[in-house]
PDB file of C-alpha atoms in Angstrom:
ATOM      1  CA  MET K   1     -42.091 -27.267  27.178  1.00  0.00           C
ATOM      2  CA  LYS K   2     -42.008 -23.728  24.951  1.00  0.00           C
ATOM      3  CA  ILE K   3     -45.654 -22.372  24.664  1.00  0.00           C
ATOM      4  CA  LEU K   4     -46.198 -19.486  22.245  1.00  0.00           C
ATOM      5  CA  VAL K   5     -49.134 -17.624  23.422  1.00  0.00           C
ATOM      6  CA  SER K   6     -51.118 -14.150  22.325  1.00  0.00           C
ATOM      7  CA  ALA K   7     -50.272 -11.460  24.512  1.00  0.00           C
ATOM      8  CA  CYS K   8     -53.776 -10.517  25.136  1.00  0.00           C
ATOM      9  CA  ILE K   9     -54.535 -13.655  26.696  1.00  0.00           C
ATOM     10  CA  MET K  10     -52.002 -12.879  29.232  1.00  0.00           C
ATOM     11  CA  GLY K  11     -53.435  -9.723  29.960  1.00  0.00           C
ATOM     12  CA  GLU K  12     -51.562  -7.230  27.874  1.00  0.00           C
ATOM     13  CA  ASN K  13     -53.526  -4.455  26.641  1.00  0.00           C
ATOM     14  CA  CYS K  14     -53.053  -5.091  23.050  1.00  0.00           C
ATOM     15  CA  LYS K  15     -56.769  -5.563  21.704  1.00  0.00           C
ATOM     16  CA  TYR K  16     -58.002  -3.421  18.695  1.00  0.00           C
ATOM     17  CA  ASN K  17     -60.392  -1.725  21.724  1.00  0.00           C
ATOM     18  CA  GLY K  18     -57.311  -1.154  23.946  1.00  0.00           C
ATOM     19  CA  GLY K  19     -58.087  -4.002  26.167  1.00  0.00           C
ATOM     20  CA  ASN K  20     -56.971  -7.626  26.727  1.00  0.00           C
ATOM     21  CA  ASN K  21     -58.484 -11.037  26.852  1.00  0.00           C
ATOM     22  CA  TYR K  22     -56.963 -12.004  29.657  1.00  0.00           C
ATOM     23  CA  ASN K  23     -57.774 -15.826  30.554  1.00  0.00           C
ATOM     24  CA  PRO K  24     -56.621 -16.616  34.420  1.00  0.00           C
ATOM     25  CA  LYS K  25     -57.279 -20.267  34.022  1.00  0.00           C
ATOM     26  CA  ILE K  26     -54.882 -20.279  31.083  1.00  0.00           C
ATOM     27  CA  ALA K  27     -52.430 -17.602  32.640  1.00  0.00           C
ATOM     28  CA  GLY K  28     -52.803 -19.874  35.956  1.00  0.00           C
ATOM     29  CA  PHE K  29     -51.966 -23.032  33.858  1.00  0.00           C
ATOM     30  CA  LEU K  30     -48.738 -21.430  32.221  1.00  0.00           C
ATOM     31  CA  ALA K  31     -47.720 -19.816  35.304  1.00  0.00           C
ATOM     32  CA  ASP K  32     -44.697 -22.489  35.901  1.00  0.00           C
ATOM     33  CA  LYS K  33     -43.951 -23.090  31.868  1.00  0.00           C
ATOM     34  CA  ASP K  34     -41.519 -21.563  29.424  1.00  0.00           C
ATOM     35  CA  ILE K  35     -43.939 -19.115  27.298  1.00  0.00           C
ATOM     36  CA  ILE K  36     -43.332 -16.449  25.040  1.00  0.00           C
ATOM     37  CA  THR K  37     -45.976 -13.630  24.515  1.00  0.00           C
ATOM     38  CA  ILE K  38     -46.626 -12.305  21.058  1.00  0.00           C
ATOM     39  CA  CYS K  39     -48.970  -9.969  19.284  1.00  0.00           C
ATOM     40  CA  PRO K  40     -48.248  -9.578  15.686  1.00  0.00           C
ATOM     41  CA  GLU K  41     -50.253  -6.373  15.731  1.00  0.00           C
ATOM     42  CA  MET K  42     -48.335  -4.447  17.883  1.00  0.00           C
ATOM     43  CA  LEU K  43     -45.150  -5.728  16.404  1.00  0.00           C
ATOM     44  CA  ALA K  44     -46.181  -4.473  12.844  1.00  0.00           C
ATOM     45  CA  GLY K  45     -46.990  -0.627  14.745  1.00  0.00           C
ATOM     46  CA  LEU K  46     -50.714  -0.981  14.425  1.00  0.00           C
ATOM     47  CA  GLY K  47     -51.492   0.613  18.284  1.00  0.00           C
ATOM     48  CA  SER K  48     -53.844  -0.094  20.665  1.00  0.00           C
ATOM     49  CA  PRO K  49     -56.454   1.162  20.275  1.00  0.00           C
ATOM     50  CA  ARG K  50     -57.065   0.850  16.392  1.00  0.00           C
ATOM     51  CA  ASN K  51     -59.716   0.205  14.294  1.00  0.00           C
ATOM     52  CA  CYS K  52     -61.553  -3.444  14.165  1.00  0.00           C
ATOM     53  CA  ALA K  53     -60.122  -5.108  11.282  1.00  0.00           C
ATOM     54  CA  GLU K  54     -61.650  -8.581   9.631  1.00  0.00           C
ATOM     55  CA  ILE K  55     -60.489 -11.190   6.735  1.00  0.00           C
ATOM     56  CA  LEU K  56     -62.855  -9.996   3.556  1.00  0.00           C
ATOM     57  CA  ASN K  57     -62.189 -12.004   0.446  1.00  0.00           C
ATOM     58  CA  GLY K  58     -58.659 -12.950   1.615  1.00  0.00           C
ATOM     59  CA  LYS K  59     -57.333  -9.086   2.808  1.00  0.00           C
ATOM     60  CA  VAL K  60     -57.757  -7.857   6.029  1.00  0.00           C
ATOM     61  CA  VAL K  61     -59.624  -4.700   6.332  1.00  0.00           C
ATOM     62  CA  ASP K  62     -60.648  -2.310   9.199  1.00  0.00           C
ATOM     63  CA  SER K  63     -64.110  -1.199  10.199  1.00  0.00           C
ATOM     64  CA  GLU K  64     -63.722   2.094   8.108  1.00  0.00           C
ATOM     65  CA  GLY K  65     -63.086  -0.053   4.769  1.00  0.00           C
ATOM     66  CA  LYS K  66     -59.172   0.811   4.787  1.00  0.00           C
ATOM     67  CA  ASN K  67     -57.373  -2.203   3.360  1.00  0.00           C
ATOM     68  CA  VAL K  68     -54.839  -3.144   6.468  1.00  0.00           C
ATOM     69  CA  ASP K  69     -53.529  -6.568   4.777  1.00  0.00           C
ATOM     70  CA  LYS K  70     -50.133  -4.862   4.266  1.00  0.00           C
ATOM     71  CA  GLU K  71     -49.708  -4.177   7.911  1.00  0.00           C
ATOM     72  CA  PHE K  72     -51.104  -7.126   9.362  1.00  0.00           C
ATOM     73  CA  CYS K  73     -48.993  -9.190   6.976  1.00  0.00           C
ATOM     74  CA  LYS K  74     -46.065  -7.274   8.157  1.00  0.00           C
ATOM     75  CA  GLY K  75     -46.938  -8.200  12.048  1.00  0.00           C
ATOM     76  CA  VAL K  76     -47.080 -11.545  11.061  1.00  0.00           C
ATOM     77  CA  SER K  77     -43.446 -11.573   9.293  1.00  0.00           C
ATOM     78  CA  LEU K  78     -42.064 -10.097  12.235  1.00  0.00           C
ATOM     79  CA  ALA K  79     -43.729 -12.621  14.760  1.00  0.00           C
ATOM     80  CA  THR K  80     -42.565 -15.376  12.509  1.00  0.00           C
ATOM     81  CA  GLU K  81     -39.036 -14.000  12.423  1.00  0.00           C
ATOM     82  CA  LYS K  82     -39.020 -12.934  16.128  1.00  0.00           C
ATOM     83  CA  ILE K  83     -39.909 -16.687  16.865  1.00  0.00           C
ATOM     84  CA  LYS K  84     -37.774 -18.469  14.170  1.00  0.00           C
ATOM     85  CA  ASP K  85     -35.154 -19.939  16.730  1.00  0.00           C
ATOM     86  CA  GLU K  86     -37.584 -20.994  19.322  1.00  0.00           C
ATOM     87  CA  GLN K  87     -38.402 -24.400  19.858  1.00  0.00           C
ATOM     88  CA  ILE K  88     -42.325 -23.936  20.243  1.00  0.00           C
ATOM     89  CA  GLU K  89     -44.300 -26.954  21.058  1.00  0.00           C
ATOM     90  CA  LEU K  90     -47.117 -25.412  21.040  1.00  0.00           C
ATOM     91  CA  ALA K  91     -49.350 -22.221  20.656  1.00  0.00           C
ATOM     92  CA  VAL K  92     -52.473 -21.007  22.129  1.00  0.00           C
ATOM     93  CA  LEU K  93     -54.232 -17.864  20.215  1.00  0.00           C
ATOM     94  CA  GLN K  94     -57.007 -15.387  20.617  1.00  0.00           C
ATOM     95  CA  PRO K  95     -60.226 -17.052  19.216  1.00  0.00           C
ATOM     96  CA  ARG K  96     -61.862 -15.201  15.952  1.00  0.00           C
ATOM     97  CA  SER K  97     -59.274 -12.995  15.157  1.00  0.00           C
ATOM     98  CA  PRO K  98     -58.118 -11.822  11.919  1.00  0.00           C
ATOM     99  CA  THR K  99     -54.663 -12.510  12.991  1.00  0.00           C
ATOM    100  CA  CYS K 100     -54.536 -15.526  15.454  1.00  0.00           C
ATOM    101  CA  GLY K 101     -58.018 -17.241  14.872  1.00  0.00           C
ATOM    102  CA  VAL K 102     -57.477 -20.961  14.781  1.00  0.00           C
ATOM    103  CA  HIS K 103     -60.969 -22.395  13.755  1.00  0.00           C
ATOM    104  CA  GLN K 104     -63.101 -19.702  13.002  1.00  0.00           C
ATOM    105  CA  ILE K 105     -62.753 -15.554  12.028  1.00  0.00           C
ATOM    106  CA  TYR K 106     -65.309 -12.915  11.716  1.00  0.00           C
ATOM    107  CA  ASP K 107     -66.376 -12.893   8.032  1.00  0.00           C
ATOM    108  CA  GLY K 108     -65.547  -9.323   6.994  1.00  0.00           C
ATOM    109  CA  SER K 109     -68.835  -7.846   7.177  1.00  0.00           C
ATOM    110  CA  PHE K 110     -68.407  -6.498  10.811  1.00  0.00           C
ATOM    111  CA  SER K 111     -71.817  -7.802  12.123  1.00  0.00           C
ATOM    112  CA  GLY K 112     -70.316 -10.558  14.427  1.00  0.00           C
ATOM    113  CA  ARG K 113     -70.769 -13.401  11.745  1.00  0.00           C
ATOM    114  CA  LEU K 114     -68.636 -16.304  12.112  1.00  0.00           C
ATOM    115  CA  ILE K 115     -66.800 -18.113   9.443  1.00  0.00           C
ATOM    116  CA  ASP K 116     -64.879 -21.136   9.058  1.00  0.00           C
ATOM    117  CA  GLY K 117     -61.066 -19.820   8.703  1.00  0.00           C
ATOM    118  CA  GLN K 118     -57.928 -18.854  10.109  1.00  0.00           C
ATOM    119  CA  GLY K 119     -56.074 -15.713  10.828  1.00  0.00           C
ATOM    120  CA  LEU K 120     -52.705 -15.104   9.356  1.00  0.00           C
ATOM    121  CA  PHE K 121     -50.543 -15.689  12.059  1.00  0.00           C
ATOM    122  CA  ALA K 122     -52.530 -18.954  12.993  1.00  0.00           C
ATOM    123  CA  LYS K 123     -52.122 -20.124   9.177  1.00  0.00           C
ATOM    124  CA  GLU K 124     -48.307 -19.560   9.416  1.00  0.00           C
ATOM    125  CA  LEU K 125     -47.980 -21.393  12.582  1.00  0.00           C
ATOM    126  CA  ILE K 126     -49.568 -24.440  11.281  1.00  0.00           C
ATOM    127  CA  ARG K 127     -47.825 -24.278   7.954  1.00  0.00           C
ATOM    128  CA  LYS K 128     -44.695 -24.454  10.089  1.00  0.00           C
ATOM    129  CA  GLY K 129     -45.923 -27.489  11.738  1.00  0.00           C
ATOM    130  CA  ILE K 130     -46.692 -26.123  15.236  1.00  0.00           C
ATOM    131  CA  LYS K 131     -49.916 -27.260  17.089  1.00  0.00           C
ATOM    132  CA  VAL K 132     -52.559 -24.320  17.469  1.00  0.00           C
ATOM    133  CA  TYR K 133     -55.323 -23.864  19.859  1.00  0.00           C
ATOM    134  CA  ASP K 134     -57.564 -21.521  20.686  1.00  0.00           C
ATOM    135  CA  ALA K 135     -57.982 -20.194  23.837  1.00  0.00           C
ATOM    136  CA  ASP K 136     -61.620 -21.650  24.086  1.00  0.00           C
ATOM    137  CA  GLU K 137     -60.249 -25.154  23.236  1.00  0.00           C
ATOM    138  CA  PHE K 138     -57.045 -24.758  25.414  1.00  0.00           C
ATOM    139  CA  GLY K 139     -59.235 -23.836  28.338  1.00  0.00           C
ATOM    140  CA  ARG K 140     -61.237 -27.011  28.122  1.00  0.00           C
ATOM    141  CA  LEU K 141     -58.310 -29.232  27.716  1.00  0.00           C
ATOM    142  CA  ILE K 142     -56.950 -28.308  30.833  1.00  0.00           C
ATOM    143  CA  LYS K 143     -59.811 -28.684  33.056  1.00  0.00           C
TER     144      LYS K 143
END
């Protein structure tokens, strides 16, 4: 079973704030599995740290109001290209992210308010027929 995982969940410092979202429970479960870690934002050259970004009116904007949709879309394209020949059975992605959010994303106001929706990469993986979980629900599944 090949599993795609958000790189930040596995401890890579690729979050907007320079940190990660290391999840020891998920990392432990995946230790003996065939995994591919990926961060579309880093693939696009956005770097870490970087300004926080959210989706507003269908476009990704950063906390300073700059439209960064083109860069985020480039990251999704590069990530999709990188995994195109892989037989991925499922993906575990970082919740709420404008790239990887599976069920909810931030509303674009930078107030912490969540709305139903998907990040750009999660949406693309689902479109391709890959079963996608966010880290919170996957953590509950592997109890």
